[in-house]
Amino acid sequence: MSDARILFGFHAVLSRLRQHGASVQEILIDRDRMDARMKDLLKMAEAAGVRTMEVERSRLDGMAGMNGRHQGVIARVVDTPIPYKDIHDILESDLTEPPFFLILDGVEDPHNLGACLRVADAMGVHAVIAPKDRAVGLNATVRKVACGAAETVPFIAVTNLARTIRELKEAGVFVIGTTMDAPSTLINTKLDGPIAIVLGAEGDGIRRLTAETCDALMTIPMYGSVESLNVSVASGICLYEARRQRSLLAV
């Protein structure tokens, strides 16, 4: 069933206009902002046949909430759900390469989830999997940071992450967790087959049960004085290395 909601910020609204213009019901803009960026957005909205309405900034502030940086633009949209309900839908679809998943174990920061989705889209990940509890879902901030990736990468929230990992393993997917003290490193880990890379929450890393359920563990080699990386940065490094290896295999 369709889900009516709002998007805020130029990146999120422009991405939705480009990718799914028909899903945008209307766009509300700050009546006091009419710079070049806003004019470009209005032209795109007009070309897509989307109604725009000038309103007071205070109205946009109220719609976006305390933490919403709307930049003077909010869109009302109606989503068409991505046609995947669970991992089996992905595994049974017509993939053109071995399955490639990103698993996020308890990421609670919406900015980090949005950034992870954006990286996942760029690296061709087939789905991002996360637990339903103690983790952020697809809220407006996540969608804004993701810059359209929340609408292109299937996001599958599961009740029991360990059970989902076991189901992936039974389907032939090699599940690799990331920890700071793993015996193997990203550089010498084979990532070119059916894989799922597991990254943990900010600060705590992946949970003990999650780590124990993985097929193997690896660490990102660090050459400076910093001991750990932000989860979205770590996902970028791991997914890029996986894509590099997969590209070599395809040559």
PDB file of C-alpha atoms in Angstrom, residues 82 84 87 90 93 95-104 115-130 149-156 168 173 191 193 195-199 234-244 246:
ATOM      1  CA  ILE A  82      10.248  -1.473  -3.809  1.00  0.00           C
ATOM      2  CA  TYR A  84      11.057  -6.894  -2.318  1.00  0.00           C
ATOM      3  CA  ILE A  87      15.948 -11.683   1.444  1.00  0.00           C
ATOM      4  CA  ILE A  90      16.205 -10.823  -3.629  1.00  0.00           C
ATOM      5  CA  SER A  93      15.116 -12.483  -8.460  1.00  0.00           C
ATOM      6  CA  LEU A  95      20.374 -11.146 -10.422  1.00  0.00           C
ATOM      7  CA  THR A  96      23.092 -10.657 -13.039  1.00  0.00           C
ATOM      8  CA  GLU A  97      25.893 -11.459 -10.569  1.00  0.00           C
ATOM      9  CA  PRO A  98      26.355 -13.315  -7.265  1.00  0.00           C
ATOM     10  CA  PRO A  99      24.268 -11.850  -4.391  1.00  0.00           C
ATOM     11  CA  PHE A 100      25.842  -8.831  -2.681  1.00  0.00           C
ATOM     12  CA  PHE A 101      24.406  -7.646   0.659  1.00  0.00           C
ATOM     13  CA  LEU A 102      25.264  -5.075   3.310  1.00  0.00           C
ATOM     14  CA  ILE A 103      24.120  -5.935   6.845  1.00  0.00           C
ATOM     15  CA  LEU A 104      24.032  -3.179   9.468  1.00  0.00           C
ATOM     16  CA  ALA A 115      25.181   7.565   3.977  1.00  0.00           C
ATOM     17  CA  CYS A 116      25.395   3.754   4.013  1.00  0.00           C
ATOM     18  CA  LEU A 117      22.431   3.521   1.632  1.00  0.00           C
ATOM     19  CA  ARG A 118      24.080   6.015  -0.687  1.00  0.00           C
ATOM     20  CA  VAL A 119      27.314   3.985  -0.740  1.00  0.00           C
ATOM     21  CA  ALA A 120      25.353   0.754  -1.194  1.00  0.00           C
ATOM     22  CA  ASP A 121      23.623   2.215  -4.242  1.00  0.00           C
ATOM     23  CA  ALA A 122      26.926   3.406  -5.711  1.00  0.00           C
ATOM     24  CA  MET A 123      28.562  -0.010  -5.278  1.00  0.00           C
ATOM     25  CA  GLY A 124      25.639  -2.021  -6.643  1.00  0.00           C
ATOM     26  CA  VAL A 125      24.562  -3.732  -3.415  1.00  0.00           C
ATOM     27  CA  HIS A 126      21.406  -5.783  -3.907  1.00  0.00           C
ATOM     28  CA  ALA A 127      19.911  -4.977  -0.489  1.00  0.00           C
ATOM     29  CA  VAL A 128      20.725  -3.465   2.893  1.00  0.00           C
ATOM     30  CA  ILE A 129      19.580  -5.582   5.841  1.00  0.00           C
ATOM     31  CA  ALA A 130      19.126  -4.319   9.410  1.00  0.00           C
ATOM     32  CA  ALA A 149      19.261   5.820  -2.631  1.00  0.00           C
ATOM     33  CA  ALA A 150      16.487   4.959  -0.152  1.00  0.00           C
ATOM     34  CA  GLU A 151      14.214   4.615  -3.188  1.00  0.00           C
ATOM     35  CA  THR A 152      16.624   2.490  -5.248  1.00  0.00           C
ATOM     36  CA  VAL A 153      18.252   0.101  -2.741  1.00  0.00           C
ATOM     37  CA  PRO A 154      15.925  -2.390  -1.018  1.00  0.00           C
ATOM     38  CA  PHE A 155      16.051  -1.877   2.760  1.00  0.00           C
ATOM     39  CA  ILE A 156      14.964  -5.018   4.597  1.00  0.00           C
ATOM     40  CA  LEU A 168      21.692 -16.341   3.978  1.00  0.00           C
ATOM     41  CA  VAL A 173      25.923 -16.559   0.825  1.00  0.00           C
ATOM     42  CA  LEU A 191      34.895 -10.920  -1.580  1.00  0.00           C
ATOM     43  CA  GLY A 193      31.326 -14.461  -4.681  1.00  0.00           C
ATOM     44  CA  ILE A 195      28.629 -12.325   0.062  1.00  0.00           C
ATOM     45  CA  ALA A 196      27.117 -10.284   2.859  1.00  0.00           C
ATOM     46  CA  ILE A 197      29.335  -7.817   4.715  1.00  0.00           C
ATOM     47  CA  VAL A 198      28.293  -7.064   8.302  1.00  0.00           C
ATOM     48  CA  LEU A 199      29.122  -3.736   9.936  1.00  0.00           C
ATOM     49  CA  ALA A 234      33.804   1.737   6.882  1.00  0.00           C
ATOM     50  CA  SER A 235      30.982   0.579   4.626  1.00  0.00           C
ATOM     51  CA  GLY A 236      32.394   2.643   1.776  1.00  0.00           C
ATOM     52  CA  ILE A 237      35.828   1.053   2.154  1.00  0.00           C
ATOM     53  CA  CYS A 238      34.511  -2.519   2.433  1.00  0.00           C
ATOM     54  CA  LEU A 239      31.950  -2.257  -0.349  1.00  0.00           C
ATOM     55  CA  TYR A 240      34.425  -0.624  -2.713  1.00  0.00           C
ATOM     56  CA  GLU A 241      36.949  -3.438  -2.161  1.00  0.00           C
ATOM     57  CA  ALA A 242      34.212  -6.001  -2.757  1.00  0.00           C
ATOM     58  CA  ARG A 243      33.143  -4.247  -5.961  1.00  0.00           C
ATOM     59  CA  ARG A 244      36.773  -4.056  -7.102  1.00  0.00           C
ATOM     60  CA  ARG A 246      33.890  -8.557  -8.352  1.00  0.00           C
TER      61      ARG A 246
END
